[in-house]
Coordinates of C-alpha atoms in Angstrom, one line a residue:
M1 CA 14.0 5.7 52.6
P2 CA 10.8 6.1 51.2
S3 CA 11.7 9.1 49.1
D4 CA 14.9 7.2 47.7
W5 CA 12.8 4.3 46.9
F6 CA 10.6 7.3 45.0
T7 CA 13.2 8.1 43.4
R8 CA 14.4 5.2 42.2
L9 CA 11.1 3.8 41.1
Q10 CA 11.4 7.3 39.1
L11 CA 14.6 7.0 37.2
L12 CA 13.2 3.4 36.5
A13 CA 10.0 5.2 34.8
A14 CA 12.3 7.5 33.0
Y15 CA 14.1 4.5 31.9
L16 CA 11.2 2.4 30.6
L17 CA 9.9 5.6 28.6
L18 CA 12.9 6.7 27.3
N19 CA 14.1 2.8 26.0
A20 CA 10.7 2.7 24.5
C21 CA 10.5 6.0 22.9
V22 CA 13.9 4.7 20.4
S23 CA 13.0 0.7 20.1
V24 CA 9.5 -0.2 20.1
R25 CA 7.8 0.1 17.0
W26 CA 4.2 0.2 17.7
P27 CA 1.8 -0.8 16.4
A28 CA 4.1 -3.4 14.4
P29 CA 4.6 -6.8 16.6
T30 CA 7.5 -5.6 18.9
P31 CA 8.8 -8.6 20.9
L32 CA 9.9 -7.8 25.0
S33 CA 13.3 -7.3 24.5
A34 CA 12.6 -3.8 22.7
W35 CA 11.0 -2.4 25.8
L36 CA 13.4 -4.3 28.4
L37 CA 17.0 -3.7 26.5
P38 CA 19.4 -1.0 27.1
A39 CA 18.9 1.1 24.0
L40 CA 22.1 1.6 22.8
D41 CA 21.1 5.5 21.8
V42 CA 19.8 5.9 25.6
L43 CA 22.9 4.5 26.9
I44 CA 25.2 7.1 24.6
L45 CA 22.5 9.8 25.6
L46 CA 22.8 9.2 29.8
A47 CA 26.4 8.7 29.4
G48 CA 26.9 12.2 27.8
M49 CA 24.6 13.6 30.4
A50 CA 27.1 12.1 33.4
L51 CA 30.2 13.4 31.5
F52 CA 28.3 16.8 31.8
A53 CA 26.1 17.3 34.2
P54 CA 28.6 17.9 37.5
A55 CA 29.5 21.1 35.9
P56 CA 28.3 24.2 37.5
A57 CA 27.5 25.9 34.1
W58 CA 25.6 23.0 32.6
P59 CA 22.5 24.1 31.2
A60 CA 20.3 20.8 32.0
R61 CA 16.8 22.3 31.2
R62 CA 17.5 23.6 28.1
F63 CA 19.1 20.2 26.8
A64 CA 16.5 17.8 28.6
Q65 CA 13.7 20.2 26.1
L66 CA 16.3 20.0 23.1
A67 CA 17.2 16.2 23.8
A68 CA 13.0 15.5 24.5
A69 CA 12.5 17.3 21.1
G70 CA 14.8 15.2 19.1
L71 CA 13.7 11.7 21.1
L72 CA 9.9 13.1 20.2
V73 CA 11.1 13.4 16.3
L74 CA 12.5 9.7 17.0
R75 CA 9.5 8.3 18.4
L76 CA 7.1 9.7 15.2
G77 CA 9.9 8.0 13.0
R78 CA 9.5 5.0 14.6
L79 CA 5.6 4.7 14.9
A80 CA 5.1 5.8 10.6
D81 CA 8.1 2.6 10.8
G82 CA 5.6 0.2 12.6
V83 CA 2.5 1.5 10.4
C84 CA 4.3 0.6 7.2
L85 CA 5.7 -2.4 9.2
R86 CA 2.5 -3.7 9.9
Y87 CA 0.1 -2.9 7.2
L88 CA 2.4 -2.8 4.3
D89 CA 5.2 -5.0 5.3
R90 CA 8.0 -2.6 4.8
R91 CA 10.1 -0.1 6.0
F92 CA 8.9 3.2 6.3
H93 CA 11.4 5.8 4.2
V94 CA 11.0 10.0 4.8
V95 CA 11.9 11.0 1.4
A96 CA 9.2 8.7 -0.6
D97 CA 6.2 8.4 2.3
L98 CA 6.4 11.8 3.1
A99 CA 4.7 12.4 -0.2
L100 CA 2.4 10.3 0.6
V101 CA 1.0 12.3 3.7
P102 CA -2.1 13.6 1.8
E103 CA -3.4 10.5 0.9
F104 CA -3.2 9.1 4.4
A105 CA -4.9 12.4 5.4
R106 CA -7.5 11.7 3.0
L107 CA -7.8 8.2 4.6
V108 CA -7.8 9.5 7.8
R109 CA -10.6 11.7 6.9
S110 CA -13.0 9.7 4.7
N111 CA -13.5 7.3 7.7
L112 CA -13.7 10.0 10.5
G113 CA -15.1 12.8 8.5
W114 CA -14.5 16.2 8.8
V115 CA -15.1 16.7 12.9
G116 CA -14.0 13.3 14.0
C117 CA -10.2 14.4 11.8
V118 CA -10.1 17.8 13.9
L119 CA -10.8 16.1 17.0
A120 CA -8.3 13.2 15.8
G121 CA -6.1 15.7 15.3
L122 CA -6.3 17.8 18.5
G123 CA -6.1 14.3 20.3
F124 CA -2.9 13.2 18.7
C125 CA -1.3 17.0 19.2
L126 CA -2.2 16.7 22.8
V127 CA -0.5 13.3 23.6
L128 CA 2.9 14.3 21.7
W129 CA 2.9 17.3 23.9
L130 CA 2.2 15.1 26.9
L131 CA 5.1 13.0 25.4
F132 CA 7.3 15.9 25.2
H133 CA 7.1 16.9 29.1
A134 CA 7.1 13.3 29.8
L135 CA 10.0 12.8 28.1
T136 CA 12.1 16.2 29.2
R137 CA 11.2 15.1 32.8
S138 CA 12.5 11.9 32.4
L139 CA 15.7 13.4 31.5
S140 CA 15.9 16.1 33.9
A141 CA 15.7 13.6 36.6
F142 CA 18.4 11.8 35.3
A143 CA 20.4 15.0 34.9
R144 CA 19.9 15.2 39.2
A145 CA 20.5 11.9 39.3
L146 CA 24.0 12.1 37.3
S147 CA 24.8 15.2 39.0
Q148 CA 25.3 13.6 42.5
P149 CA 28.7 12.7 43.7
R150 CA 30.0 9.7 42.4
V151 CA 27.1 8.2 40.5
G152 CA 27.5 9.8 37.1
D153 CA 31.0 7.7 37.2
V154 CA 29.6 4.5 38.1
F155 CA 26.8 5.0 35.6
L156 CA 29.6 5.5 33.1
L157 CA 31.4 2.4 34.1
G158 CA 28.4 0.2 34.0
A159 CA 27.2 1.4 30.5
G160 CA 31.0 1.4 29.5
A161 CA 31.2 -1.8 30.5
Y162 CA 27.3 -3.2 29.4
V163 CA 28.4 -2.1 25.8
L164 CA 31.7 -3.5 25.7
L165 CA 30.6 -7.2 26.9
S166 CA 27.6 -6.8 24.4
L167 CA 30.1 -6.1 21.8
V168 CA 31.8 -9.1 22.4
S169 CA 29.5 -12.0 24.3
A170 CA 27.5 -14.5 22.4
P171 CA 25.2 -13.4 20.3
H172 CA 21.9 -13.1 22.2
T173 CA 23.6 -13.8 25.5
L174 CA 24.0 -10.3 26.9
R175 CA 23.4 -7.3 24.4
A176 CA 22.1 -4.1 23.8
S177 CA 19.1 -2.7 21.1
A178 CA 20.4 -1.8 18.1
S179 CA 21.5 2.2 17.8
V180 CA 19.3 3.8 15.6
A181 CA 21.7 6.8 14.3
P182 CA 22.4 4.3 10.9
R183 CA 19.0 4.6 9.9
V184 CA 18.4 8.5 11.2
L185 CA 22.0 9.1 8.7
R186 CA 20.6 7.1 6.0
E187 CA 17.3 9.2 5.8
L188 CA 19.2 12.5 6.1
E189 CA 21.6 11.6 3.1
L190 CA 18.0 10.5 0.8
W191 CA 16.9 13.8 1.8
L192 CA 19.6 15.9 0.8
E193 CA 20.2 13.8 -2.0
A194 CA 16.7 14.9 -2.9
R195 CA 17.6 17.9 -2.9
G196 CA 20.2 17.5 -5.0
Q197 CA 23.0 18.3 -2.3
F198 CA 24.4 14.8 -2.0
D199 CA 25.3 11.7 -4.3
D200 CA 24.1 8.7 -2.2
P201 CA 26.5 5.6 -3.9
E202 CA 23.9 3.1 -3.3
H203 CA 21.0 4.9 -4.7
A204 CA 23.5 6.1 -7.4
A205 CA 23.3 2.2 -8.4
Q206 CA 19.9 1.7 -8.1
R207 CA 19.5 4.5 -10.3
R208 CA 22.0 2.9 -12.8
A209 CA 20.3 -0.7 -12.3
F210 CA 16.6 1.1 -12.8
A211 CA 17.8 2.5 -16.2
A212 CA 18.8 -0.7 -17.2
R213 CA 15.9 -2.3 -16.5
F214 CA 13.9 0.5 -17.9
E215 CA 15.5 0.6 -21.2
T216 CA 15.3 -3.5 -21.4
R217 CA 11.7 -3.8 -20.6
Q218 CA 10.6 -0.6 -22.4
A219 CA 12.4 -2.2 -25.1
L220 CA 10.6 -5.2 -24.9
L221 CA 7.1 -3.8 -25.1
R222 CA 8.3 -2.0 -27.9
T223 CA 8.6 -5.1 -29.8
T224 CA 6.3 -7.6 -28.5
P225 CA 3.8 -8.1 -32.3
A226 CA 0.6 -5.8 -31.4
A227 CA -1.1 -7.4 -35.0
L228 CA -4.4 -7.6 -32.8
A229 CA -5.9 -7.4 -36.3
R230 CA -5.3 -11.2 -36.5
S231 CA -7.7 -11.8 -33.3
G232 CA -10.4 -9.5 -35.0
K233 CA -9.2 -6.6 -32.5
P234 CA -11.7 -8.0 -29.8
D235 CA -12.4 -5.2 -26.8
V236 CA -10.3 -5.6 -23.7
H237 CA -11.5 -4.8 -20.8
I238 CA -8.6 -5.1 -17.4
L239 CA -10.2 -4.8 -14.3
L240 CA -8.0 -4.3 -11.6
V241 CA -10.0 -4.9 -7.8
E242 CA -8.2 -3.3 -4.8
A243 CA -6.6 -5.6 -2.3
Y244 CA -7.9 -8.4 -4.0
G245 CA -4.6 -10.3 -3.1
H246 CA -4.0 -14.2 -3.0
T247 CA -5.1 -14.8 0.2
A248 CA -8.4 -14.5 -0.6
Q249 CA -7.8 -18.1 -2.1
S250 CA -4.8 -19.3 -0.1
T251 CA -6.1 -19.2 3.8
P252 CA -8.9 -21.7 3.9
A253 CA -11.3 -19.4 6.3
Y254 CA -11.3 -16.9 3.4
R255 CA -11.7 -19.2 0.5
K256 CA -14.6 -20.8 2.1
Q257 CA -16.3 -17.7 2.4
L258 CA -15.9 -16.6 -1.1
A259 CA -17.1 -20.1 -2.6
P260 CA -20.6 -19.2 -2.4
A261 CA -19.7 -15.8 -4.6
Y262 CA -17.5 -17.3 -7.0
A263 CA -20.3 -20.2 -8.0
A264 CA -22.5 -17.4 -8.5
F265 CA -19.9 -15.0 -10.9
A266 CA -19.1 -18.3 -12.7
D267 CA -22.8 -19.7 -12.9
A268 CA -23.6 -16.0 -14.3
I269 CA -21.0 -15.5 -16.7
R270 CA -22.0 -19.4 -18.1
G271 CA -25.1 -18.3 -18.4
A272 CA -24.2 -15.5 -20.8
G273 CA -21.9 -18.0 -23.3
F274 CA -18.6 -16.9 -21.4
S275 CA -15.6 -19.1 -20.0
V276 CA -12.8 -18.3 -17.6
C277 CA -9.8 -19.5 -16.4
S278 CA -7.6 -18.6 -13.1
S279 CA -4.1 -18.3 -12.3
N280 CA -1.8 -15.7 -10.2
V281 CA 0.4 -12.5 -10.8
R282 CA 2.9 -11.5 -8.5
A283 CA 3.0 -7.4 -7.8
T284 CA 5.5 -5.6 -7.0
V285 CA 3.4 -4.1 -3.8
F286 CA 2.2 -5.6 -0.3
G287 CA -1.3 -3.8 1.2
G288 CA -1.2 -0.2 -0.3
N289 CA 0.5 1.9 -3.3
S290 CA -1.7 0.6 -6.2
W291 CA -0.3 3.0 -8.5
L292 CA 3.0 1.4 -8.3
T293 CA 1.3 -1.5 -9.9
H294 CA -0.7 0.5 -12.8
A295 CA 2.9 1.7 -13.5
T296 CA 4.3 -1.9 -13.7
L297 CA 1.4 -2.8 -15.9
Q298 CA 1.2 -0.1 -18.1
T299 CA 5.4 0.4 -18.9
A300 CA 6.3 -3.5 -18.3
V301 CA 8.7 -2.5 -15.9
P302 CA 8.5 -3.7 -12.6
I303 CA 8.5 -0.7 -9.9
F304 CA 9.1 -1.8 -6.4
D305 CA 8.9 1.6 -4.3
Q306 CA 8.6 5.8 -4.8
F307 CA 11.7 6.2 -5.3
E308 CA 11.7 4.0 -8.7
Y309 CA 8.4 5.8 -9.6
G310 CA 10.5 8.7 -9.4
L311 CA 13.0 7.7 -11.5
L312 CA 10.2 6.2 -14.0
L313 CA 8.7 9.8 -14.0
E314 CA 12.0 11.0 -14.8
H315 CA 11.8 9.7 -18.3
N316 CA 9.9 12.0 -20.8
Q317 CA 8.9 9.3 -23.2
H318 CA 7.6 6.0 -21.9
A319 CA 5.8 3.3 -24.3
S320 CA 3.2 1.6 -22.8
L321 CA 0.6 -1.1 -22.8
A322 CA -2.4 1.8 -23.7
Q323 CA -0.3 3.2 -26.6
A324 CA 0.7 -0.1 -28.3
F325 CA -3.1 -0.6 -28.4
G326 CA -4.1 3.4 -29.4
A327 CA -1.5 2.7 -32.4
A328 CA -3.4 -0.2 -33.2
G329 CA -6.8 1.6 -33.4
Y330 CA -8.5 1.1 -30.5
R331 CA -10.4 3.7 -28.3
T332 CA -8.0 3.5 -24.9
V333 CA -10.4 4.3 -21.8
S334 CA -8.7 4.6 -18.2
V335 CA -11.3 4.5 -15.4
K336 CA -9.9 5.8 -11.8
P337 CA -12.7 6.4 -9.7
G338 CA -10.9 6.9 -6.4
T339 CA -8.4 9.6 -8.1
T340 CA -10.1 12.7 -6.4
R341 CA -7.2 15.1 -7.0
P342 CA -5.4 16.2 -9.9
A343 CA -3.1 13.8 -11.2
P344 CA -0.9 14.6 -14.2
V345 CA 1.7 11.8 -14.1
T346 CA -1.0 9.2 -15.2
R347 CA -1.2 10.9 -18.3
I348 CA 2.3 9.5 -19.5
Y349 CA 0.2 6.4 -20.5
G350 CA -1.0 7.7 -23.6
F351 CA -4.8 6.8 -22.7
E352 CA -7.0 8.8 -25.2
R353 CA -9.6 9.6 -22.4
E354 CA -9.6 9.0 -18.6
Y355 CA -12.1 9.3 -16.0
V356 CA -11.1 10.5 -12.9
A357 CA -13.8 11.5 -9.9
Q358 CA -15.2 14.4 -11.0
D359 CA -16.1 13.2 -14.2
F360 CA -18.8 10.7 -13.4
G361 CA -21.4 13.3 -12.2
Y362 CA -22.0 11.5 -9.0
R363 CA -24.5 12.4 -6.7
G364 CA -24.5 9.9 -4.2
R365 CA -23.1 9.5 -1.0
S366 CA -19.3 8.1 -0.5
Y367 CA -18.2 5.4 1.4
A368 CA -15.3 5.2 3.4
W369 CA -12.0 5.5 0.8
S370 CA -14.3 5.1 -1.9
P371 CA -15.6 8.1 -3.7
M372 CA -18.8 6.1 -5.2
P373 CA -19.8 2.6 -5.4
D374 CA -18.2 0.2 -8.2
Q375 CA -21.5 -0.9 -9.5
F376 CA -21.9 2.7 -10.3
V377 CA -19.1 3.4 -12.1
L378 CA -19.3 0.2 -13.9
Q379 CA -23.0 1.1 -14.9
H380 CA -21.4 4.7 -16.1
I381 CA -18.8 3.6 -18.3
A382 CA -21.1 1.3 -20.0
Q383 CA -23.2 3.9 -20.8
R384 CA -20.5 6.4 -21.7
E385 CA -18.6 4.0 -23.4
L386 CA -20.1 0.5 -24.3
A387 CA -23.3 1.7 -25.6
E388 CA -22.6 2.3 -29.0
P389 CA -18.8 2.1 -29.5
T390 CA -17.3 3.1 -32.9
R391 CA -13.7 1.4 -32.5
P392 CA -12.5 -0.9 -30.4
L393 CA -12.0 -0.8 -26.9
F394 CA -9.2 -1.1 -24.6
L395 CA -10.5 -0.3 -21.0
E396 CA -8.4 -0.6 -17.5
Y397 CA -10.3 0.0 -14.4
A398 CA -9.1 0.7 -10.6
L399 CA -12.0 -0.4 -8.8
V400 CA -12.3 0.7 -5.0
T401 CA -15.1 -0.5 -3.2
S402 CA -12.7 -3.1 -1.8
H403 CA -10.1 -0.3 -0.4
F404 CA -9.6 -0.2 2.8
P405 CA -11.2 -0.3 5.8
W406 CA -14.0 -1.6 4.2
T407 CA -16.8 -0.4 6.3
P408 CA -19.0 0.8 5.5
Q409 CA -19.8 -0.5 2.2
P410 CA -22.7 0.3 -0.6
P411 CA -25.4 -1.5 -1.2
Y412 CA -26.3 -3.4 -4.4
V413 CA -29.1 -1.6 -5.8
Q414 CA -31.0 -3.2 -8.9
G415 CA -31.8 -1.2 -12.2
D416 CA -30.8 1.9 -13.4
L417 CA -28.4 4.2 -11.0
G418 CA -29.0 7.8 -12.6
D419 CA -26.8 10.2 -11.3
G420 CA -26.1 7.7 -7.9
R421 CA -28.7 9.6 -5.5
V422 CA -30.2 6.5 -5.3
F423 CA -27.6 5.8 -2.7
T424 CA -28.3 8.3 -0.3
T425 CA -31.7 6.7 0.3
R426 CA -30.5 3.0 0.7
A427 CA -28.8 1.8 3.9
A428 CA -24.7 1.5 3.8
L429 CA -23.6 -1.6 5.1
E430 CA -21.6 -1.2 8.2
F431 CA -19.2 -4.1 9.7
R432 CA -18.1 -3.7 13.2
E433 CA -18.7 -6.9 14.9
P434 CA -17.1 -10.4 14.4
R435 CA -18.9 -12.6 12.1
A436 CA -18.9 -15.9 10.5
G437 CA -15.7 -16.6 13.1
L438 CA -14.1 -13.7 11.1
S439 CA -12.7 -10.6 12.4
A440 CA -14.9 -7.9 11.9
Q441 CA -12.5 -6.2 9.2
S442 CA -11.6 -9.9 7.6
Y443 CA -15.2 -10.2 7.3
A444 CA -15.7 -7.0 6.0
Y445 CA -12.9 -7.2 3.3
L446 CA -14.7 -10.3 2.1
N447 CA -18.0 -8.9 1.4
S448 CA -16.1 -6.0 -0.5
L449 CA -14.6 -8.7 -2.7
S450 CA -18.0 -10.5 -3.1
Y451 CA -19.3 -7.7 -3.8
D452 CA -17.3 -6.3 -6.7
L453 CA -18.2 -10.2 -8.0
R454 CA -21.4 -9.5 -8.3
V455 CA -21.0 -6.1 -9.9
I456 CA -18.5 -7.5 -12.2
S457 CA -20.5 -10.2 -13.4
D458 CA -22.7 -7.8 -14.0
Y459 CA -21.6 -5.9 -16.0
L460 CA -19.8 -9.3 -18.4
V461 CA -23.7 -10.8 -19.0
H462 CA -24.8 -7.0 -19.8
D463 CA -22.2 -5.0 -21.7
V464 CA -19.7 -6.2 -22.5
R465 CA -19.5 -7.6 -26.1
A466 CA -19.1 -11.2 -27.3
D467 CA -15.6 -11.1 -28.4
A468 CA -14.2 -9.5 -25.5
L469 CA -11.2 -10.3 -23.3
V470 CA -11.6 -9.6 -19.9
L471 CA -9.4 -9.9 -17.3
V472 CA -10.6 -9.4 -13.6
L473 CA -7.5 -9.5 -11.3
G474 CA -6.0 -7.8 -8.1
D475 CA -3.8 -4.9 -7.6
H476 CA -2.0 -6.5 -4.6
Q477 CA -2.7 -8.2 -1.6
P478 CA -5.0 -6.2 1.1
I479 CA -2.9 -5.3 4.9
A480 CA -1.0 -7.4 6.6
P481 CA -3.6 -8.2 9.5
V482 CA -6.1 -8.9 7.3
A483 CA -3.6 -11.1 4.8
G484 CA -2.6 -12.9 8.1
E485 CA 0.3 -15.7 7.3
D486 CA 0.4 -15.4 3.6
R487 CA 2.8 -12.5 2.6
S488 CA 3.3 -13.3 -0.9
R489 CA 2.5 -10.5 -3.4
A490 CA 0.4 -12.7 -5.5
T491 CA -2.8 -11.8 -6.2
P492 CA -5.5 -13.8 -8.6
L493 CA -6.2 -13.0 -12.1
H494 CA -9.6 -14.4 -13.9
V495 CA -9.8 -14.4 -17.9
V496 CA -12.8 -14.4 -19.2
S497 CA -13.8 -14.8 -22.8
R498 CA -16.7 -16.1 -24.9
S499 CA -13.5 -17.0 -27.5
A500 CA -12.0 -20.6 -26.8
A501 CA -9.2 -19.6 -29.0
L502 CA -8.5 -16.9 -26.8
L503 CA -8.3 -18.7 -23.2
A504 CA -6.7 -21.9 -24.6
P505 CA -2.9 -20.6 -24.9
L506 CA -3.3 -18.9 -21.1
Q507 CA -4.7 -22.8 -20.3
A508 CA -1.9 -24.5 -22.0
R509 CA 0.5 -22.1 -19.9
G510 CA -1.4 -23.2 -16.6
C511 CA -5.0 -20.8 -16.2
T512 CA -6.7 -23.5 -14.6
P513 CA -10.7 -23.6 -16.2
G514 CA -13.1 -21.9 -13.4
M515 CA -12.3 -19.5 -10.5
L516 CA -9.6 -20.6 -8.2
A517 CA -5.7 -21.0 -9.3
A518 CA -4.6 -24.0 -9.3
R519 CA -1.0 -22.9 -8.2
E520 CA 0.4 -19.8 -6.2
D521 CA 3.4 -19.1 -9.0
T522 CA 2.7 -19.2 -12.5
G523 CA 6.2 -17.2 -13.0
M524 CA 4.4 -14.0 -14.4
G525 CA 4.7 -10.8 -13.1
M526 CA 2.7 -8.1 -13.3
E527 CA 5.0 -6.3 -15.3
D528 CA 4.9 -9.1 -18.0
L529 CA 1.0 -9.1 -18.1
G530 CA 0.3 -6.6 -20.7
I531 CA 3.0 -8.3 -23.0
T532 CA 1.0 -11.4 -22.6
I533 CA -2.1 -10.0 -23.5
L534 CA 0.2 -8.6 -27.2
R535 CA 1.2 -12.1 -27.7
L536 CA -2.3 -13.7 -26.9
L537 CA -4.1 -11.4 -28.9
S538 CA -1.4 -11.2 -32.1
G539 CA -1.5 -14.8 -32.3
E540 CA 2.0 -15.1 -31.0
L541 CA 1.2 -16.7 -27.6
R542 CA 0.8 -20.4 -28.5
D543 CA 0.8 -23.7 -26.7
P544 CA 4.3 -24.9 -25.1
G545 CA 3.9 -27.9 -26.2
G546 CA 3.5 -27.3 -29.9
S547 CA 5.7 -24.8 -30.5

């Protein structure tokens, strides 16, 4: 009897492991039912074993190993799905997201260092090896049990009856966990399509829809007035602050924590003669994939995922915001300190000068994802581009100090930063414990935003010329655990200028004086922001009440 109970417990544990391997999307929130409801795919797998296990020539061990390998691959897919759902509020897509593996590896390395990265990799491989053997043993246990007389028949009848009842019973009364087979087949179709071996009807329709959207939006950008001489060709600075999302203002605790930084920013720029108004813009992504925001802003075409980004790159000719300013006589400059590898695709926007990490001559330490502090980036560009300009400037920054994981962070340093070696002598800021009633991660996130507001205000006060138009905005929301209940795609937008004539048309359209936006949805997507800037500087953007 004890032996029978041990066998039953062993089979129960094997069932729970197989079921969890297929159904659970950890680290995404997982309901208890996902652990307990019979997974349809597991039922079918075990039913197949029940049919063939009694056969004398049945290769039970080899089958268990092959099935365990398949389940292990499925588990990795579920894990990737869980990561994307938890942090990016979207599902994982094999073809599009596998291209991002190098960036994920860079994120791990920047957080753990080379030694930690190697140890984490070895640990992960060990876990996979243990899981493979556990799955093999679980399947072998079921194979032995189902090969016994009448056990397999009873299981087949029971599993078949359960599946049939789950199909005809009232919703949520009796059901099996949904099969992953359609998802696997869908990903296989996309993979074959990417290799030119399959023409997926759904993607073909998405291609056609994107092509139509691309032509419409690009035509709009090309025909938008760019008579910038009417406004005197002021410098234009666009500062995209990494992960500066709407939650920073919509979550009361976050808004309270940022209030001193907002007040200090407003006071500093007011003392230099600037005014500011604020609203929101809608990004196309959540939690990451910043390059899709940059593509959307530059091309005026909303890019929602990596597949559409690939479609954008297939077009050889692009109109862009940088090209529009370049045609008007501006020197156009892209500043991307977070770009550490060659990125020739960014050349499609037509910037006259691009600064990436290696162009800064930085000799200080890095801070997690950020190769250098945003304070250093702004000071370096001010010295290189703003000190003695010969033409009006159009600059687009992609600031990175506020990038996940937000610890460690650089300290604020007074004076000339030189080549950045000063940062090797200053202690980095670490955030490992909860503070001010916030989690360590949330507090670190808000501290990084406060830091960026401070260094941007320095840049405005000391380096920006009198007639400039400055836009400070987020590229997307932070990861979902920090964004909390705010799952909108909105990001704050602060428009700063000494010219009342530049701010008035925006204020007439809902841009509220001060640092806090009065409403969430201004009706402006990220794809409309560049066109709005061109219309504003061309004198075509007027008070709606007076048009």
